[in-house]
JSON list of C-alpha atoms in Angstrom, two decimals:
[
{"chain": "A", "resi": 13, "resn": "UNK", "atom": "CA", "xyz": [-12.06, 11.07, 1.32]},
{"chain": "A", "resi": 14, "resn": "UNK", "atom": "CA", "xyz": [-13.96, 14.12, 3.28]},
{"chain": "A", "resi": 15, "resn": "UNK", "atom": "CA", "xyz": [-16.10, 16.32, 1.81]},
{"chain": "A", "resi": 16, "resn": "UNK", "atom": "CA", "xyz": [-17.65, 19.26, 3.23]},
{"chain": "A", "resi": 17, "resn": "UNK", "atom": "CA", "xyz": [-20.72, 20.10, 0.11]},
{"chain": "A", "resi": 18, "resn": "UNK", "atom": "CA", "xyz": [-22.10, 23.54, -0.38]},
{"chain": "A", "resi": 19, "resn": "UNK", "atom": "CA", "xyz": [-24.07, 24.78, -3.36]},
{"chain": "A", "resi": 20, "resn": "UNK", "atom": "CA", "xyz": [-24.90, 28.65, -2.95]},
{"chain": "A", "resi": 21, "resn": "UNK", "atom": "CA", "xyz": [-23.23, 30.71, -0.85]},
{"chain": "A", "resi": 22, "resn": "UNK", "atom": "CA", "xyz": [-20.85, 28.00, 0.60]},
{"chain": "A", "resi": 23, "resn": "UNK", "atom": "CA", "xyz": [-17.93, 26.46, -1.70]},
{"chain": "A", "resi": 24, "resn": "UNK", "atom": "CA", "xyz": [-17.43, 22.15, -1.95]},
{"chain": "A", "resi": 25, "resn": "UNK", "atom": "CA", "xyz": [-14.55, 21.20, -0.50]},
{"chain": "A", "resi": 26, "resn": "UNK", "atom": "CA", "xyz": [-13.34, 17.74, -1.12]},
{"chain": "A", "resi": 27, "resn": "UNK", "atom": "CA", "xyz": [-10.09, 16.10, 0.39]},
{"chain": "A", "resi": 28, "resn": "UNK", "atom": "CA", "xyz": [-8.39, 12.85, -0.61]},
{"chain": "A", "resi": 29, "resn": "UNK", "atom": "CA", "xyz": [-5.57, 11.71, 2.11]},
{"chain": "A", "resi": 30, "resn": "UNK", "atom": "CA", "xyz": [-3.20, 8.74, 1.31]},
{"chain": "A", "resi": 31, "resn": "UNK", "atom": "CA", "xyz": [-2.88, 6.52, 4.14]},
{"chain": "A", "resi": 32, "resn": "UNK", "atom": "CA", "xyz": [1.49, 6.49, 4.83]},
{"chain": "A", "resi": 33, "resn": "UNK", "atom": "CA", "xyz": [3.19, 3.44, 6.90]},
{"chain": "A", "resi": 34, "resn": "UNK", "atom": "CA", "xyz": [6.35, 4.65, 8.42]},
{"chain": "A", "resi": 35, "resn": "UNK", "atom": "CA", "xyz": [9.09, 3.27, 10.15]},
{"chain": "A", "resi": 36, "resn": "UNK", "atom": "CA", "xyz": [7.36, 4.33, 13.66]},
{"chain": "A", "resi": 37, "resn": "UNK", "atom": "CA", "xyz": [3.84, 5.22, 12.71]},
{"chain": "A", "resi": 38, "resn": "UNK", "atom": "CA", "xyz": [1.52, 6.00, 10.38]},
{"chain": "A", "resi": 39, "resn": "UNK", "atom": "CA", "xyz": [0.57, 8.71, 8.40]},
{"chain": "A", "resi": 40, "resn": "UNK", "atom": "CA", "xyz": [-1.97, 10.45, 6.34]},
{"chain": "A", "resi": 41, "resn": "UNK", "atom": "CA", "xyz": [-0.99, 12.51, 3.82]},
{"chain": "A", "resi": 42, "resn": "UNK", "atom": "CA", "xyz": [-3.32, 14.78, 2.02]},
{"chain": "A", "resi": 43, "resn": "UNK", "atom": "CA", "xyz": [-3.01, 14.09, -1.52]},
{"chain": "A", "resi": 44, "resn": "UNK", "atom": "CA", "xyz": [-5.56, 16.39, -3.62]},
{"chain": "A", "resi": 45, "resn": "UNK", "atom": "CA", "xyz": [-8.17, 19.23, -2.42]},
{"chain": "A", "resi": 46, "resn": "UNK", "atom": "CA", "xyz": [-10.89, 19.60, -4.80]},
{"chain": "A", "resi": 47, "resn": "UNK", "atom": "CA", "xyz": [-12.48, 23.16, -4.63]},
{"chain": "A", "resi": 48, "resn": "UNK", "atom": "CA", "xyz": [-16.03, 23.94, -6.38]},
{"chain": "A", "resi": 49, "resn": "UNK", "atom": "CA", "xyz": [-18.30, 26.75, -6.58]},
{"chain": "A", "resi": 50, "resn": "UNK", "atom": "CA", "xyz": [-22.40, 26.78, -7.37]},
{"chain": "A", "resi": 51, "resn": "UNK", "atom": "CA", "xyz": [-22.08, 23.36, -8.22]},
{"chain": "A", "resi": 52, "resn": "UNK", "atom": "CA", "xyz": [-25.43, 21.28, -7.92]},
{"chain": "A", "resi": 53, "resn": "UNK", "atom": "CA", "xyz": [-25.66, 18.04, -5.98]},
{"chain": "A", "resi": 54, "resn": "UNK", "atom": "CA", "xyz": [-26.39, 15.75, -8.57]},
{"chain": "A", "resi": 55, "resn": "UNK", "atom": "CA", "xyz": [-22.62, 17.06, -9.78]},
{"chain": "A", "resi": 56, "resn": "UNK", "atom": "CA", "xyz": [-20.90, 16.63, -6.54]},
{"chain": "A", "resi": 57, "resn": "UNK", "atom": "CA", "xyz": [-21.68, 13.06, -6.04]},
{"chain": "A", "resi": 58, "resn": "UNK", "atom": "CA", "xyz": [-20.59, 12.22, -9.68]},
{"chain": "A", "resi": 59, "resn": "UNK", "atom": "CA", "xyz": [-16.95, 13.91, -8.02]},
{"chain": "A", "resi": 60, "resn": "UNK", "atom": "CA", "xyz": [-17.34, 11.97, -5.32]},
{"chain": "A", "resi": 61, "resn": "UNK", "atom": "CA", "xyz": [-17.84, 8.43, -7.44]},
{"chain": "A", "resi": 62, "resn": "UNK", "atom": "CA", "xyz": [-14.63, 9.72, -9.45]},
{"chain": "A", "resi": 63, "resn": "UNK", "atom": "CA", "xyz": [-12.45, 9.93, -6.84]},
{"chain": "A", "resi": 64, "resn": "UNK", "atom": "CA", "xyz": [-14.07, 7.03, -5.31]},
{"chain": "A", "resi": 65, "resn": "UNK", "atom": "CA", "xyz": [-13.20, 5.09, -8.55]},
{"chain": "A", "resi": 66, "resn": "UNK", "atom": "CA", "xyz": [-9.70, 6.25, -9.00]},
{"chain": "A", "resi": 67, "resn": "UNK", "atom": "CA", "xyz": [-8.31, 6.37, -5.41]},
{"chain": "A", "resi": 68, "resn": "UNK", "atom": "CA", "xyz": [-10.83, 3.32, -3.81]},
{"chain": "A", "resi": 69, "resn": "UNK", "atom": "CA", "xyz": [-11.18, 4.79, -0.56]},
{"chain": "A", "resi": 70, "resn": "UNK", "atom": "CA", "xyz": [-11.52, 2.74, 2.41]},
{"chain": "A", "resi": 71, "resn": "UNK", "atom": "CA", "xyz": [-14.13, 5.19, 3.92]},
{"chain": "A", "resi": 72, "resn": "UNK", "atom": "CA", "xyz": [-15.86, 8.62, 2.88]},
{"chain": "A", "resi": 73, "resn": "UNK", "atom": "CA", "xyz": [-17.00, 10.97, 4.69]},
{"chain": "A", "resi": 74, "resn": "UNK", "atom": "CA", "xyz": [-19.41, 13.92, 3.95]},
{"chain": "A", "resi": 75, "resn": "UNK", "atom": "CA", "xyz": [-21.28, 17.06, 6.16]},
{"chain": "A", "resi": 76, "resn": "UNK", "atom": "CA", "xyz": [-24.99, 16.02, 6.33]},
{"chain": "A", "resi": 77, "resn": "UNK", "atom": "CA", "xyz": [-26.43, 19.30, 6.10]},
{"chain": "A", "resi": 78, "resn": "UNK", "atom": "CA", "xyz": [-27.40, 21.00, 2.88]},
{"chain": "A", "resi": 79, "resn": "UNK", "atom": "CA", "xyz": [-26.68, 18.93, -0.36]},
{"chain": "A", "resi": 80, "resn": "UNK", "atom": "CA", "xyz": [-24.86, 16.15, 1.88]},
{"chain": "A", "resi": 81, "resn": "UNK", "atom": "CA", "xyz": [-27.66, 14.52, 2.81]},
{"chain": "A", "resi": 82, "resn": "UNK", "atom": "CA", "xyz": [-28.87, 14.65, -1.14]},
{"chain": "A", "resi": 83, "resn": "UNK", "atom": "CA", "xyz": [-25.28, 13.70, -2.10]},
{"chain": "A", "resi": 84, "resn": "UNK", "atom": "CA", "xyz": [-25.45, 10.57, 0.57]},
{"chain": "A", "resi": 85, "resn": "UNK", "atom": "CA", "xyz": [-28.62, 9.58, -0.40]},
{"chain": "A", "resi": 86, "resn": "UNK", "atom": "CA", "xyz": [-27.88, 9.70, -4.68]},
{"chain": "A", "resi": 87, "resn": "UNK", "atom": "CA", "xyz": [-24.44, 7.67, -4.09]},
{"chain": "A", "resi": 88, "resn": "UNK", "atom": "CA", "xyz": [-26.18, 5.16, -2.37]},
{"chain": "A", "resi": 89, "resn": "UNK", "atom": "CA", "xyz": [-29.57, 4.54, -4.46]},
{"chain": "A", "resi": 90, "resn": "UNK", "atom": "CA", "xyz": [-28.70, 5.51, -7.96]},
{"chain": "A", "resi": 91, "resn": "UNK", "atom": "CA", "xyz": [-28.11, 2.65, -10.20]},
{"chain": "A", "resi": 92, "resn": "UNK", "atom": "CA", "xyz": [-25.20, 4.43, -11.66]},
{"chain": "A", "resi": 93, "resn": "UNK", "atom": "CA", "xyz": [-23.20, 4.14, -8.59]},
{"chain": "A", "resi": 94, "resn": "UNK", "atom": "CA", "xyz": [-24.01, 0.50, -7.26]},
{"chain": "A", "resi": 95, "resn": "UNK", "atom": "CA", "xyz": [-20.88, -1.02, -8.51]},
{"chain": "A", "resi": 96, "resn": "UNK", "atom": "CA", "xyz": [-18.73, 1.15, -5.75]},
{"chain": "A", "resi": 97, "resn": "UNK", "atom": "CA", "xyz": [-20.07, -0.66, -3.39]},
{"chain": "A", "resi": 98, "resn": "UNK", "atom": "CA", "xyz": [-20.16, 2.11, -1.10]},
{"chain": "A", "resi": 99, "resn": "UNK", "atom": "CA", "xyz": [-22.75, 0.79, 1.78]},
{"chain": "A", "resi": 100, "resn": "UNK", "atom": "CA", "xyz": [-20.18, 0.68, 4.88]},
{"chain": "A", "resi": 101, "resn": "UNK", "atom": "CA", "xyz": [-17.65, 3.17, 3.32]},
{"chain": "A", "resi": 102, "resn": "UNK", "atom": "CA", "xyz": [-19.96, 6.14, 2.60]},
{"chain": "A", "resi": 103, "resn": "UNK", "atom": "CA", "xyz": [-21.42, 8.34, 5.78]},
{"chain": "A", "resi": 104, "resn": "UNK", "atom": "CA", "xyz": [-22.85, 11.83, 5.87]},
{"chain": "A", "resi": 105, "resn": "UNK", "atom": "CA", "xyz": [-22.29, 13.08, 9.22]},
{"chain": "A", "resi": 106, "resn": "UNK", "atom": "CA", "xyz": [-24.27, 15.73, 11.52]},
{"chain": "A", "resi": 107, "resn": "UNK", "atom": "CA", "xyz": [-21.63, 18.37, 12.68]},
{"chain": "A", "resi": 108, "resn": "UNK", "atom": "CA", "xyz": [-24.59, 19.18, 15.47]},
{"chain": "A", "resi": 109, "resn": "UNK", "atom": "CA", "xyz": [-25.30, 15.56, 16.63]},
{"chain": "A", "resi": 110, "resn": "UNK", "atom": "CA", "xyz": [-23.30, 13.04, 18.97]},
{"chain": "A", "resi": 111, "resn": "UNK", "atom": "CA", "xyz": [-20.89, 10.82, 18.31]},
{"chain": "A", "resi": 112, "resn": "UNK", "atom": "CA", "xyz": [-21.16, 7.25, 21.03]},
{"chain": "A", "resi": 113, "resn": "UNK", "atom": "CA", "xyz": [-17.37, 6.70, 22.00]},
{"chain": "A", "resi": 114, "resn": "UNK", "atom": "CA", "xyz": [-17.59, 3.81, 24.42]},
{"chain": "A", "resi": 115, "resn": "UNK", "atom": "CA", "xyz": [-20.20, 2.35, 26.66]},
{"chain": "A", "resi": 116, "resn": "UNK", "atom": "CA", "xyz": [-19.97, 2.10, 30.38]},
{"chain": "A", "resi": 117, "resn": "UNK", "atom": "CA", "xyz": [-22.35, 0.81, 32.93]},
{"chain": "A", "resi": 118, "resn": "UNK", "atom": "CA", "xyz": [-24.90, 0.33, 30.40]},
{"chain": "A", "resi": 119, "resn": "UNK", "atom": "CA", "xyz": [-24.52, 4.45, 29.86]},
{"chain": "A", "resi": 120, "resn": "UNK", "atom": "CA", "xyz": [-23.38, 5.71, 26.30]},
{"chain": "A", "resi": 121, "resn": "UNK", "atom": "CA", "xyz": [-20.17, 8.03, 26.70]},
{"chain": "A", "resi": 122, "resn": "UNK", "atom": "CA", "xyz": [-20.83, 10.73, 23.77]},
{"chain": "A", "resi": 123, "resn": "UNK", "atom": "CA", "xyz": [-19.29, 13.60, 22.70]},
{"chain": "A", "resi": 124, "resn": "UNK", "atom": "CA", "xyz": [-20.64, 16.19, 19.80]},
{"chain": "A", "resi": 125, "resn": "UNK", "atom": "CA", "xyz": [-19.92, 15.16, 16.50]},
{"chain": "A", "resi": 126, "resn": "UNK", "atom": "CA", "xyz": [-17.72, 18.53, 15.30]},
{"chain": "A", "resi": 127, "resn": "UNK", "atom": "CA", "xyz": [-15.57, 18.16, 18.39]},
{"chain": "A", "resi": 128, "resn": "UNK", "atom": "CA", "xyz": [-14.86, 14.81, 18.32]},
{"chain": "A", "resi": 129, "resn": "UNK", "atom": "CA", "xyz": [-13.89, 15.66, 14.69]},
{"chain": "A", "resi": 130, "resn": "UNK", "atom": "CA", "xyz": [-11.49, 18.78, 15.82]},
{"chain": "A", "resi": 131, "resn": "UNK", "atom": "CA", "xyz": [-10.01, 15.91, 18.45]},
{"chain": "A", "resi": 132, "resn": "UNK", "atom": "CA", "xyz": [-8.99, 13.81, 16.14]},
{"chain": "A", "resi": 133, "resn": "UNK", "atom": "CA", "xyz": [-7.36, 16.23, 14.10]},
{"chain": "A", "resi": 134, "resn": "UNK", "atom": "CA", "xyz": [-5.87, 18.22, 16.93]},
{"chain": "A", "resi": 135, "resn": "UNK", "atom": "CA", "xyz": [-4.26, 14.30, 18.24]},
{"chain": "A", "resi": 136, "resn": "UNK", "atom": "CA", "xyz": [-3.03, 13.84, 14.51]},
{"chain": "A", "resi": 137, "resn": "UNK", "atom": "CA", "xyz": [-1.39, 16.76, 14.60]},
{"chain": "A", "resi": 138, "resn": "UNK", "atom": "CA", "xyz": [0.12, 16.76, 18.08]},
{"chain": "A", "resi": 139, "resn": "UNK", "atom": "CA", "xyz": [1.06, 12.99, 16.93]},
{"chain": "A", "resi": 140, "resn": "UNK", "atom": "CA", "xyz": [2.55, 14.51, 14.00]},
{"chain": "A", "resi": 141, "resn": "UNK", "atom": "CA", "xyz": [0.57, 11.51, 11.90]},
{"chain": "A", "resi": 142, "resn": "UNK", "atom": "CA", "xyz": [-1.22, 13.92, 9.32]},
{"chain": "A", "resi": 143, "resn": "UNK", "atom": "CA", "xyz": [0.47, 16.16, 6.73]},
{"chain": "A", "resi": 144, "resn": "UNK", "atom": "CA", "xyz": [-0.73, 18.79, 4.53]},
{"chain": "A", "resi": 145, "resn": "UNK", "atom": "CA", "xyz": [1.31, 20.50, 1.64]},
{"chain": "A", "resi": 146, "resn": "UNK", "atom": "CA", "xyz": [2.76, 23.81, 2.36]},
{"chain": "A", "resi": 147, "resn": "UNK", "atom": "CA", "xyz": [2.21, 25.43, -0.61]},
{"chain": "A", "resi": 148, "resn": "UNK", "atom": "CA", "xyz": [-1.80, 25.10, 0.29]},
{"chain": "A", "resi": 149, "resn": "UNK", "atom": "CA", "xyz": [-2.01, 28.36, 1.32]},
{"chain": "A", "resi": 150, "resn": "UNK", "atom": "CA", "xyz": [-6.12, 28.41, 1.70]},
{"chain": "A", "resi": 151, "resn": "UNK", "atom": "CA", "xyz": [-5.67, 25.65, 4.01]},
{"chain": "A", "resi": 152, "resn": "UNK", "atom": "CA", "xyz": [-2.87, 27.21, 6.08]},
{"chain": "A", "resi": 153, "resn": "UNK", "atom": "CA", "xyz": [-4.85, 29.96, 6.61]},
{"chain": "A", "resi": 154, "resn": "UNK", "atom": "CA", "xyz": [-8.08, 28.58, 7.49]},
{"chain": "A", "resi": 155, "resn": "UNK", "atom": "CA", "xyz": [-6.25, 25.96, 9.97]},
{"chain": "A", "resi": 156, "resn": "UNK", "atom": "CA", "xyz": [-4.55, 29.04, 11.47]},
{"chain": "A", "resi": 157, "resn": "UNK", "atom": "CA", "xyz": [-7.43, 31.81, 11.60]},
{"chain": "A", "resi": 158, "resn": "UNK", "atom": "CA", "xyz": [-10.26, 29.14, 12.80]},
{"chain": "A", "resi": 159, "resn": "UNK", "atom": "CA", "xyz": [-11.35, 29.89, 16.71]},
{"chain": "A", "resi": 160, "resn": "UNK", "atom": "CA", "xyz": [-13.74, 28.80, 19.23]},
{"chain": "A", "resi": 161, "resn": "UNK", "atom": "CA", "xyz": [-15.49, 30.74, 22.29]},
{"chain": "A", "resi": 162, "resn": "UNK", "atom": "CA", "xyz": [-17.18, 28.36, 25.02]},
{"chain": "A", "resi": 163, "resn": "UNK", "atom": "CA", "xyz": [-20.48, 29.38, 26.24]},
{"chain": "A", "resi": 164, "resn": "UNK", "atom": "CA", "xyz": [-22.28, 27.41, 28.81]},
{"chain": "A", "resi": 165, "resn": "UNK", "atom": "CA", "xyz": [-19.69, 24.69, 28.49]},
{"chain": "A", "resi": 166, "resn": "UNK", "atom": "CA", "xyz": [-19.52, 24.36, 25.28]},
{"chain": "A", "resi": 167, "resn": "UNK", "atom": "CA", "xyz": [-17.28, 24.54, 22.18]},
{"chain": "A", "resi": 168, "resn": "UNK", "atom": "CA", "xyz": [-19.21, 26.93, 19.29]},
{"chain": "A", "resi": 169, "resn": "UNK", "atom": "CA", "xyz": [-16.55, 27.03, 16.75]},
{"chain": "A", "resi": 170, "resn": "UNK", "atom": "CA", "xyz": [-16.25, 30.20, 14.30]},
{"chain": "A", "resi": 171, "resn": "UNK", "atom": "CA", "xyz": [-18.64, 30.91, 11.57]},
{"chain": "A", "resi": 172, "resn": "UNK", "atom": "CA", "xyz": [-16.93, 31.60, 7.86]},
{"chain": "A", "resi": 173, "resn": "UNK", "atom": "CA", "xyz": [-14.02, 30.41, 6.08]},
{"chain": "A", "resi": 174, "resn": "UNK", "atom": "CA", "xyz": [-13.62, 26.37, 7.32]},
{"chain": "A", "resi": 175, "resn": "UNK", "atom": "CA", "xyz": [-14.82, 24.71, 4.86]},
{"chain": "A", "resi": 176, "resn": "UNK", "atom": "CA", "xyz": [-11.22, 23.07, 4.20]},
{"chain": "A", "resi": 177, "resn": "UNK", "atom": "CA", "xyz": [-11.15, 22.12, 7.56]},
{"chain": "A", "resi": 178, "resn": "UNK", "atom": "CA", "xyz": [-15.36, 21.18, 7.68]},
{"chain": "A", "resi": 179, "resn": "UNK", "atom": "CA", "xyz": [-13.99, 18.06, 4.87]},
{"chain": "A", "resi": 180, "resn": "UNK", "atom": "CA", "xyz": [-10.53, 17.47, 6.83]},
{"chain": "A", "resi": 181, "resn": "UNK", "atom": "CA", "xyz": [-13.25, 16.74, 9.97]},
{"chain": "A", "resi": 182, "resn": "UNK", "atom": "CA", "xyz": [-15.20, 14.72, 7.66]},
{"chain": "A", "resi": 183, "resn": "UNK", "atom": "CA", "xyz": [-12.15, 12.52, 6.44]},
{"chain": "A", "resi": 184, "resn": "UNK", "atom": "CA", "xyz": [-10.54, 11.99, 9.65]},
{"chain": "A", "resi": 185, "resn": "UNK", "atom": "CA", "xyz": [-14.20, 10.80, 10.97]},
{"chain": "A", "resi": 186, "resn": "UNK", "atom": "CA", "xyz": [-14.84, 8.16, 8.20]},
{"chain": "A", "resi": 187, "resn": "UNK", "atom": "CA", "xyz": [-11.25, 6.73, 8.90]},
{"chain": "A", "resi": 188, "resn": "UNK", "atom": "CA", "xyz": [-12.55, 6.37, 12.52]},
{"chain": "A", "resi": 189, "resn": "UNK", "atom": "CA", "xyz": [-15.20, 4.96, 12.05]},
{"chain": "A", "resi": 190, "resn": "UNK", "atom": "CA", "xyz": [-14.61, 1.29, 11.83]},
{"chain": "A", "resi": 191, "resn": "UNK", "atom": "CA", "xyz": [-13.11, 1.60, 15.59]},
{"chain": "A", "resi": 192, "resn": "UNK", "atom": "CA", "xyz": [-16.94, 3.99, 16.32]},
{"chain": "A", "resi": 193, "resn": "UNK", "atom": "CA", "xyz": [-18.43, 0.74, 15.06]},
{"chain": "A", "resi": 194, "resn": "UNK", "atom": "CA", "xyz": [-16.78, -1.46, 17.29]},
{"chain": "A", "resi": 195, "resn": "UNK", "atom": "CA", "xyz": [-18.09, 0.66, 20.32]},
{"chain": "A", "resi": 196, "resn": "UNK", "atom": "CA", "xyz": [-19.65, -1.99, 22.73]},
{"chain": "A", "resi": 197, "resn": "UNK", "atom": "CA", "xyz": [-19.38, -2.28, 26.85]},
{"chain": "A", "resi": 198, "resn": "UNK", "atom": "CA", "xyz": [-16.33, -2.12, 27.74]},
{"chain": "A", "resi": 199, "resn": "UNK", "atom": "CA", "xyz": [-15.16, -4.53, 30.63]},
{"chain": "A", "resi": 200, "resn": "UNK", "atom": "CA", "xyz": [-12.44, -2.97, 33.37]},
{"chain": "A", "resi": 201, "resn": "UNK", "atom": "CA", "xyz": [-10.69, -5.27, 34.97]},
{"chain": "A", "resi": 202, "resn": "UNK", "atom": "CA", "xyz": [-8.79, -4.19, 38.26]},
{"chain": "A", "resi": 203, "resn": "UNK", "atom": "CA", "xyz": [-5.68, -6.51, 38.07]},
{"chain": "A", "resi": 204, "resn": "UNK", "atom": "CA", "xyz": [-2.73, -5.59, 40.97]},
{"chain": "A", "resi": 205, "resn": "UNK", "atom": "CA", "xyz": [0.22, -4.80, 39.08]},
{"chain": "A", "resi": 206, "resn": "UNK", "atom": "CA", "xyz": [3.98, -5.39, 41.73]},
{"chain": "A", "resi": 207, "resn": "UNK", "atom": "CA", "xyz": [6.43, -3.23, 40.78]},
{"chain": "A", "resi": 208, "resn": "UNK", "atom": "CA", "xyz": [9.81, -2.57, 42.47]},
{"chain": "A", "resi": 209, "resn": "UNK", "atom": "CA", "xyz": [9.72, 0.03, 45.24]},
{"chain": "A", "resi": 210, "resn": "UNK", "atom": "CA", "xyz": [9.36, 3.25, 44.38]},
{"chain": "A", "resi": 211, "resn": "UNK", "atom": "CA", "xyz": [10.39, 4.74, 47.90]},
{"chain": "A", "resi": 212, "resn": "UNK", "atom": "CA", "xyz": [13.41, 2.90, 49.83]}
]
């Protein structure tokens, strides 16, 4: 589950994607996109614990900015929602922060959050391992109208209509996220490989 949570000018956009085994990969199928408008936090998380209840997602993810932090912080301290369980499987994520991918030399290798997020959608798509409906037209056309300038090096993705994709970023992360957790030194090991010739 992703969820990218507005309240007042910004809409809630919440996406549940079904996890698909195929014959030579996997999948992830988007199965329901919840829209809301001037909806209060307290509101959203009860969405949230709803789907949460129904579909038993293996990880949610959520924007941190705005109600997301509120919404993060009510689904995991309110009595109400204890018996989801959701320490682990619930994050709220900071589209401006950095995201640790691996650790060499004692260094951190980071990348910022939102385009690690874009990544991983861009590589499910190019993989052809995510699918959306076609008769989403709102998400067609905010996958195919969002753009991004560099300046000084550095992706600054269009302001406006991506809120679709803001929860997409958010869902893709939280299935990630077990492998982010994992992130420790890693250990390269230089091991000759023979081969035939190449060149005769």
């Amino acid at each position: 589950i992703g969820g990218d949570l507005g309240y007042t000018n910004d809409p809630t956009e919440l996406v549940v994607f079904q996890e698909l085994e195929l014959v030579d990969r996997r999948v992830l199928k988007l199965i329901l996109r919840v829209h809301m408008e001037h909806v209060a936090y307290p509101h959203i998380a009860q969405a949230i614990a709803l789907l949460d209840r129904y579909y038993t997602a293996t990880g949610i993810g959520v924007d941190n900015g705005g109600n997301g932090l509120a919404v993060v912080q009510e689904l995991h301290t309110l009595n109400k929602y204890k018996d989801l369980q959701l320490d682990g499987r619930l994050r709220g994520y900071d589209f401006g922060g950095m995201t640790t991918l691996a650790v060499r030399d004692g260094k951190e290798v980071r990348k910022r959050t939102k385009e690690f997020m874009t990544s991983l959608i861009n590589g499910a798509l190019q993989r052809r391992q995510i699918v959306f409906p076609a008769e989403d037209l709102e998400l067609e056309d905010q996958f195919t109208t969002h753009t991004y300038t560099l300046r000084d090096g550095r992706v600054v993705y269009s302001k406006g209509n991506d809120h679709i994709i803001d929860a997409v970023r958010c869902a893709l992360l939280a299935r990630e996220q077990a492998n982010l957790d994992q992130v420790g030194e890693e250990t390269v090991s230089l091991i000759p490989v023979l081969t035939d010739p190449v060149f005769i």
